[in-house]
Amino acid sequence: MTVKCHFCLMDKCPEKLCFLKEKSVLLLQVDLLQPKIIHGIKTQGARQKFSNYYISQFVIFYSLDGENWKSYKGNSTSSQMVIIFPQVFQGNRDYLQPVMNFLDVPFFAKYLRIHPLKWNKYIALRMEVLGCDTEQMDY
């Protein structure tokens, strides 16, 4: 199978645009412009002056229309139990080292929401979404 992959490159993000100091807004929403098959998310924090900022835990929500959202629950077929809570992803431990989270079960989405659960000082996130066009898959 050949796929054309798309990357939202986090090293192109100016660090000053990566901070969310408003604690009442706890999500980052991404519009992928077209539906994609999402395979993973790579995250990284940011540094400003002498402080490190990063997200250490988060959950993912996704949507095709931007109105009806589903939480990513991972591989619910791996056990007899039905998973009802979103999968919690382990994020960063510092601002410098990127962390890759591959998805057990890829999903189709045009929109993604990253909801931070834990962070260091302020929410700061640089990220790459790894996904593929749905119409350009060759079998």
mmCIF file with all atom_site columns, C-alpha atoms in Angstrom:
data_model
loop_
_atom_site.group_PDB
_atom_site.id
_atom_site.type_symbol
_atom_site.label_atom_id
_atom_site.label_alt_id
_atom_site.label_comp_id
_atom_site.label_asym_id
_atom_site.label_entity_id
_atom_site.label_seq_id
_atom_site.pdbx_PDB_ins_code
_atom_site.Cartn_x
_atom_site.Cartn_y
_atom_site.Cartn_z
_atom_site.occupancy
_atom_site.B_iso_or_equiv
_atom_site.pdbx_formal_charge
_atom_site.auth_seq_id
_atom_site.auth_comp_id
_atom_site.auth_asym_id
_atom_site.auth_atom_id
_atom_site.pdbx_PDB_model_num
ATOM 1   C CA . MET A 1 1   ? 0.000   0.000  0.000  1.00 0.00 ? 1   MET A CA 1
ATOM 2   C CA . THR A 1 2   ? 1.330   3.456  -0.895 1.00 0.00 ? 2   THR A CA 1
ATOM 3   C CA . VAL A 1 3   ? 0.039   6.575  0.769  1.00 0.00 ? 3   VAL A CA 1
ATOM 4   C CA . LYS A 1 4   ? 0.724   10.254 0.471  1.00 0.00 ? 4   LYS A CA 1
ATOM 5   C CA . CYS A 1 5   ? 1.325   11.471 4.007  1.00 0.00 ? 5   CYS A CA 1
ATOM 6   C CA . HIS A 1 6   ? 0.839   14.958 5.361  1.00 0.00 ? 6   HIS A CA 1
ATOM 7   C CA . PHE A 1 7   ? 2.728   16.497 8.227  1.00 0.00 ? 7   PHE A CA 1
ATOM 8   C CA . CYS A 1 8   ? 1.973   19.644 10.161 1.00 0.00 ? 8   CYS A CA 1
ATOM 9   C CA . LEU A 1 9   ? 5.622   20.322 11.005 1.00 0.00 ? 9   LEU A CA 1
ATOM 10  C CA . MET A 1 10  ? 6.118   21.489 14.567 1.00 0.00 ? 10  MET A CA 1
ATOM 11  C CA . ASP A 1 11  ? 9.631   22.783 13.949 1.00 0.00 ? 11  ASP A CA 1
ATOM 12  C CA . LYS A 1 12  ? 8.094   25.465 11.707 1.00 0.00 ? 12  LYS A CA 1
ATOM 13  C CA . CYS A 1 13  ? 5.960   26.822 14.563 1.00 0.00 ? 13  CYS A CA 1
ATOM 14  C CA . PRO A 1 14  ? 7.339   29.952 16.203 1.00 0.00 ? 14  PRO A CA 1
ATOM 15  C CA . GLU A 1 15  ? 7.535   29.189 19.917 1.00 0.00 ? 15  GLU A CA 1
ATOM 16  C CA . LYS A 1 16  ? 5.869   32.471 20.841 1.00 0.00 ? 16  LYS A CA 1
ATOM 17  C CA . LEU A 1 17  ? 2.686   31.252 19.104 1.00 0.00 ? 17  LEU A CA 1
ATOM 18  C CA . CYS A 1 18  ? 2.576   27.976 21.024 1.00 0.00 ? 18  CYS A CA 1
ATOM 19  C CA . PHE A 1 19  ? 1.477   29.236 24.429 1.00 0.00 ? 19  PHE A CA 1
ATOM 20  C CA . LEU A 1 20  ? -2.003  29.141 25.863 1.00 0.00 ? 20  LEU A CA 1
ATOM 21  C CA . LYS A 1 21  ? -2.077  31.180 29.058 1.00 0.00 ? 21  LYS A CA 1
ATOM 22  C CA . GLU A 1 22  ? -5.865  31.349 29.260 1.00 0.00 ? 22  GLU A CA 1
ATOM 23  C CA . LYS A 1 23  ? -6.663  28.371 31.496 1.00 0.00 ? 23  LYS A CA 1
ATOM 24  C CA . SER A 1 24  ? -10.389 28.523 30.720 1.00 0.00 ? 24  SER A CA 1
ATOM 25  C CA . VAL A 1 25  ? -9.704  27.415 27.131 1.00 0.00 ? 25  VAL A CA 1
ATOM 26  C CA . LEU A 1 26  ? -8.397  23.875 27.350 1.00 0.00 ? 26  LEU A CA 1
ATOM 27  C CA . LEU A 1 27  ? -8.161  22.622 23.799 1.00 0.00 ? 27  LEU A CA 1
ATOM 28  C CA . LEU A 1 28  ? -6.334  23.021 20.547 1.00 0.00 ? 28  LEU A CA 1
ATOM 29  C CA . GLN A 1 29  ? -8.443  22.466 17.439 1.00 0.00 ? 29  GLN A CA 1
ATOM 30  C CA . VAL A 1 30  ? -6.890  21.598 14.081 1.00 0.00 ? 30  VAL A CA 1
ATOM 31  C CA . ASP A 1 31  ? -8.695  21.817 10.734 1.00 0.00 ? 31  ASP A CA 1
ATOM 32  C CA . LEU A 1 32  ? -7.063  19.396 8.278  1.00 0.00 ? 32  LEU A CA 1
ATOM 33  C CA . LEU A 1 33  ? -9.090  20.954 5.401  1.00 0.00 ? 33  LEU A CA 1
ATOM 34  C CA . GLN A 1 34  ? -10.018 17.496 4.059  1.00 0.00 ? 34  GLN A CA 1
ATOM 35  C CA . PRO A 1 35  ? -10.769 14.190 5.775  1.00 0.00 ? 35  PRO A CA 1
ATOM 36  C CA . LYS A 1 36  ? -7.602  12.215 6.488  1.00 0.00 ? 36  LYS A CA 1
ATOM 37  C CA . ILE A 1 37  ? -6.721  8.882  8.023  1.00 0.00 ? 37  ILE A CA 1
ATOM 38  C CA . ILE A 1 38  ? -4.930  9.806  11.253 1.00 0.00 ? 38  ILE A CA 1
ATOM 39  C CA . HIS A 1 39  ? -2.147  7.447  12.396 1.00 0.00 ? 39  HIS A CA 1
ATOM 40  C CA . GLY A 1 40  ? -0.332  9.379  15.102 1.00 0.00 ? 40  GLY A CA 1
ATOM 41  C CA . ILE A 1 41  ? 0.479   12.619 16.860 1.00 0.00 ? 41  ILE A CA 1
ATOM 42  C CA . LYS A 1 42  ? 3.908   13.944 17.763 1.00 0.00 ? 42  LYS A CA 1
ATOM 43  C CA . THR A 1 43  ? 4.062   16.588 20.496 1.00 0.00 ? 43  THR A CA 1
ATOM 44  C CA . GLN A 1 44  ? 6.662   18.957 21.859 1.00 0.00 ? 44  GLN A CA 1
ATOM 45  C CA . GLY A 1 45  ? 6.617   21.729 24.423 1.00 0.00 ? 45  GLY A CA 1
ATOM 46  C CA . ALA A 1 46  ? 8.231   25.154 24.266 1.00 0.00 ? 46  ALA A CA 1
ATOM 47  C CA . ARG A 1 47  ? 10.602  27.333 26.253 1.00 0.00 ? 47  ARG A CA 1
ATOM 48  C CA . GLN A 1 48  ? 10.402  31.017 27.003 1.00 0.00 ? 48  GLN A CA 1
ATOM 49  C CA . LYS A 1 49  ? 13.179  32.813 28.846 1.00 0.00 ? 49  LYS A CA 1
ATOM 50  C CA . PHE A 1 50  ? 14.110  30.371 31.626 1.00 0.00 ? 50  PHE A CA 1
ATOM 51  C CA . SER A 1 51  ? 10.808  28.500 31.882 1.00 0.00 ? 51  SER A CA 1
ATOM 52  C CA . ASN A 1 52  ? 9.759   25.202 30.332 1.00 0.00 ? 52  ASN A CA 1
ATOM 53  C CA . TYR A 1 53  ? 6.164   24.656 29.240 1.00 0.00 ? 53  TYR A CA 1
ATOM 54  C CA . TYR A 1 54  ? 4.641   21.428 27.968 1.00 0.00 ? 54  TYR A CA 1
ATOM 55  C CA . ILE A 1 55  ? 1.619   19.136 28.077 1.00 0.00 ? 55  ILE A CA 1
ATOM 56  C CA . SER A 1 56  ? 2.245   15.892 29.954 1.00 0.00 ? 56  SER A CA 1
ATOM 57  C CA . GLN A 1 57  ? -1.157  14.205 29.422 1.00 0.00 ? 57  GLN A CA 1
ATOM 58  C CA . PHE A 1 58  ? -3.939  14.743 26.892 1.00 0.00 ? 58  PHE A CA 1
ATOM 59  C CA . VAL A 1 59  ? -6.929  13.164 25.186 1.00 0.00 ? 59  VAL A CA 1
ATOM 60  C CA . ILE A 1 60  ? -7.956  13.366 21.530 1.00 0.00 ? 60  ILE A CA 1
ATOM 61  C CA . PHE A 1 61  ? -11.356 14.135 20.045 1.00 0.00 ? 61  PHE A CA 1
ATOM 62  C CA . TYR A 1 62  ? -12.085 14.016 16.319 1.00 0.00 ? 62  TYR A CA 1
ATOM 63  C CA . SER A 1 63  ? -14.838 14.999 13.900 1.00 0.00 ? 63  SER A CA 1
ATOM 64  C CA . LEU A 1 64  ? -15.718 14.980 10.209 1.00 0.00 ? 64  LEU A CA 1
ATOM 65  C CA . ASP A 1 65  ? -18.017 18.028 10.364 1.00 0.00 ? 65  ASP A CA 1
ATOM 66  C CA . GLY A 1 66  ? -16.674 20.110 13.274 1.00 0.00 ? 66  GLY A CA 1
ATOM 67  C CA . GLU A 1 67  ? -19.920 19.711 15.237 1.00 0.00 ? 67  GLU A CA 1
ATOM 68  C CA . ASN A 1 68  ? -20.230 16.029 16.154 1.00 0.00 ? 68  ASN A CA 1
ATOM 69  C CA . TRP A 1 69  ? -17.186 14.905 18.127 1.00 0.00 ? 69  TRP A CA 1
ATOM 70  C CA . LYS A 1 70  ? -15.954 11.454 19.155 1.00 0.00 ? 70  LYS A CA 1
ATOM 71  C CA . SER A 1 71  ? -13.307 10.736 21.742 1.00 0.00 ? 71  SER A CA 1
ATOM 72  C CA . TYR A 1 72  ? -10.439 8.469  20.744 1.00 0.00 ? 72  TYR A CA 1
ATOM 73  C CA . LYS A 1 73  ? -10.711 5.314  22.823 1.00 0.00 ? 73  LYS A CA 1
ATOM 74  C CA . GLY A 1 74  ? -7.990  3.174  21.298 1.00 0.00 ? 74  GLY A CA 1
ATOM 75  C CA . ASN A 1 75  ? -8.348  -0.528 20.663 1.00 0.00 ? 75  ASN A CA 1
ATOM 76  C CA . SER A 1 76  ? -11.593 -1.567 22.358 1.00 0.00 ? 76  SER A CA 1
ATOM 77  C CA . THR A 1 77  ? -11.438 -5.054 20.772 1.00 0.00 ? 77  THR A CA 1
ATOM 78  C CA . SER A 1 78  ? -8.377  -6.072 22.801 1.00 0.00 ? 78  SER A CA 1
ATOM 79  C CA . SER A 1 79  ? -10.460 -7.070 25.828 1.00 0.00 ? 79  SER A CA 1
ATOM 80  C CA . GLN A 1 80  ? -13.943 -8.216 26.767 1.00 0.00 ? 80  GLN A CA 1
ATOM 81  C CA . MET A 1 81  ? -14.758 -4.791 28.220 1.00 0.00 ? 81  MET A CA 1
ATOM 82  C CA . VAL A 1 82  ? -16.200 -1.922 26.242 1.00 0.00 ? 82  VAL A CA 1
ATOM 83  C CA . ILE A 1 83  ? -14.050 1.164  26.668 1.00 0.00 ? 83  ILE A CA 1
ATOM 84  C CA . ILE A 1 84  ? -16.196 4.166  27.567 1.00 0.00 ? 84  ILE A CA 1
ATOM 85  C CA . PHE A 1 85  ? -13.519 6.682  28.542 1.00 0.00 ? 85  PHE A CA 1
ATOM 86  C CA . PRO A 1 86  ? -11.116 8.433  26.173 1.00 0.00 ? 86  PRO A CA 1
ATOM 87  C CA . GLN A 1 87  ? -7.598  7.050  25.973 1.00 0.00 ? 87  GLN A CA 1
ATOM 88  C CA . VAL A 1 88  ? -5.170  9.212  27.936 1.00 0.00 ? 88  VAL A CA 1
ATOM 89  C CA . PHE A 1 89  ? -1.963  9.859  26.007 1.00 0.00 ? 89  PHE A CA 1
ATOM 90  C CA . GLN A 1 90  ? 1.349   10.479 27.729 1.00 0.00 ? 90  GLN A CA 1
ATOM 91  C CA . GLY A 1 91  ? 2.821   13.706 26.454 1.00 0.00 ? 91  GLY A CA 1
ATOM 92  C CA . ASN A 1 92  ? 6.091   15.388 27.179 1.00 0.00 ? 92  ASN A CA 1
ATOM 93  C CA . ARG A 1 93  ? 8.380   15.345 30.211 1.00 0.00 ? 93  ARG A CA 1
ATOM 94  C CA . ASP A 1 94  ? 10.269  18.438 29.116 1.00 0.00 ? 94  ASP A CA 1
ATOM 95  C CA . TYR A 1 95  ? 10.030  21.128 26.450 1.00 0.00 ? 95  TYR A CA 1
ATOM 96  C CA . LEU A 1 96  ? 12.827  19.795 24.254 1.00 0.00 ? 96  LEU A CA 1
ATOM 97  C CA . GLN A 1 97  ? 12.261  16.124 23.404 1.00 0.00 ? 97  GLN A CA 1
ATOM 98  C CA . PRO A 1 98  ? 9.389   15.337 21.008 1.00 0.00 ? 98  PRO A CA 1
ATOM 99  C CA . VAL A 1 99  ? 7.080   12.473 21.996 1.00 0.00 ? 99  VAL A CA 1
ATOM 100 C CA . MET A 1 100 ? 5.424   10.282 19.365 1.00 0.00 ? 100 MET A CA 1
ATOM 101 C CA . ASN A 1 101 ? 2.061   8.660  20.062 1.00 0.00 ? 101 ASN A CA 1
ATOM 102 C CA . PHE A 1 102 ? 1.073   6.154  17.379 1.00 0.00 ? 102 PHE A CA 1
ATOM 103 C CA . LEU A 1 103 ? -2.603  5.220  17.362 1.00 0.00 ? 103 LEU A CA 1
ATOM 104 C CA . ASP A 1 104 ? -3.604  1.581  17.856 1.00 0.00 ? 104 ASP A CA 1
ATOM 105 C CA . VAL A 1 105 ? -6.630  2.176  15.666 1.00 0.00 ? 105 VAL A CA 1
ATOM 106 C CA . PRO A 1 106 ? -6.352  4.915  13.005 1.00 0.00 ? 106 PRO A CA 1
ATOM 107 C CA . PHE A 1 107 ? -9.458  7.052  12.429 1.00 0.00 ? 107 PHE A CA 1
ATOM 108 C CA . PHE A 1 108 ? -10.969 9.311  9.743  1.00 0.00 ? 108 PHE A CA 1
ATOM 109 C CA . ALA A 1 109 ? -11.221 12.987 10.629 1.00 0.00 ? 109 ALA A CA 1
ATOM 110 C CA . LYS A 1 110 ? -11.235 16.466 9.194  1.00 0.00 ? 110 LYS A CA 1
ATOM 111 C CA . TYR A 1 111 ? -10.947 18.094 12.621 1.00 0.00 ? 111 TYR A CA 1
ATOM 112 C CA . LEU A 1 112 ? -8.905  17.177 15.693 1.00 0.00 ? 112 LEU A CA 1
ATOM 113 C CA . ARG A 1 113 ? -9.071  18.500 19.224 1.00 0.00 ? 113 ARG A CA 1
ATOM 114 C CA . ILE A 1 114 ? -6.283  18.018 21.722 1.00 0.00 ? 114 ILE A CA 1
ATOM 115 C CA . HIS A 1 115 ? -7.549  18.414 25.291 1.00 0.00 ? 115 HIS A CA 1
ATOM 116 C CA . PRO A 1 116 ? -4.675  18.830 27.774 1.00 0.00 ? 116 PRO A CA 1
ATOM 117 C CA . LEU A 1 117 ? -5.209  17.093 31.120 1.00 0.00 ? 117 LEU A CA 1
ATOM 118 C CA . LYS A 1 118 ? -1.866  17.898 32.793 1.00 0.00 ? 118 LYS A CA 1
ATOM 119 C CA . TRP A 1 119 ? 0.800   20.441 31.927 1.00 0.00 ? 119 TRP A CA 1
ATOM 120 C CA . ASN A 1 120 ? 3.862   22.191 33.310 1.00 0.00 ? 120 ASN A CA 1
ATOM 121 C CA . LYS A 1 121 ? 3.180   25.840 34.282 1.00 0.00 ? 121 LYS A CA 1
ATOM 122 C CA . TYR A 1 122 ? 1.311   26.918 31.115 1.00 0.00 ? 122 TYR A CA 1
ATOM 123 C CA . ILE A 1 123 ? -0.051  24.918 28.225 1.00 0.00 ? 123 ILE A CA 1
ATOM 124 C CA . ALA A 1 124 ? 2.420   24.951 25.344 1.00 0.00 ? 124 ALA A CA 1
ATOM 125 C CA . LEU A 1 125 ? 2.133   22.644 22.377 1.00 0.00 ? 125 LEU A CA 1
ATOM 126 C CA . ARG A 1 126 ? 3.897   22.176 19.103 1.00 0.00 ? 126 ARG A CA 1
ATOM 127 C CA . MET A 1 127 ? 2.579   19.162 17.267 1.00 0.00 ? 127 MET A CA 1
ATOM 128 C CA . GLU A 1 128 ? 2.642   17.133 14.091 1.00 0.00 ? 128 GLU A CA 1
ATOM 129 C CA . VAL A 1 129 ? -0.370  15.184 12.906 1.00 0.00 ? 129 VAL A CA 1
ATOM 130 C CA . LEU A 1 130 ? 0.564   12.112 10.897 1.00 0.00 ? 130 LEU A CA 1
ATOM 131 C CA . GLY A 1 131 ? -2.108  11.114 8.446  1.00 0.00 ? 131 GLY A CA 1
ATOM 132 C CA . CYS A 1 132 ? -2.862  10.130 4.897  1.00 0.00 ? 132 CYS A CA 1
ATOM 133 C CA . ASP A 1 133 ? -5.279  11.235 2.199  1.00 0.00 ? 133 ASP A CA 1
ATOM 134 C CA . THR A 1 134 ? -8.220  8.881  1.946  1.00 0.00 ? 134 THR A CA 1
ATOM 135 C CA . GLU A 1 135 ? -8.475  9.070  -1.855 1.00 0.00 ? 135 GLU A CA 1
ATOM 136 C CA . GLN A 1 136 ? -4.791  8.421  -2.577 1.00 0.00 ? 136 GLN A CA 1
ATOM 137 C CA . MET A 1 137 ? -4.406  4.955  -1.112 1.00 0.00 ? 137 MET A CA 1
ATOM 138 C CA . ASP A 1 138 ? -3.174  2.254  -3.499 1.00 0.00 ? 138 ASP A CA 1
ATOM 139 C CA . TYR A 1 139 ? -3.750  -1.379 -2.615 1.00 0.00 ? 139 TYR A CA 1
#
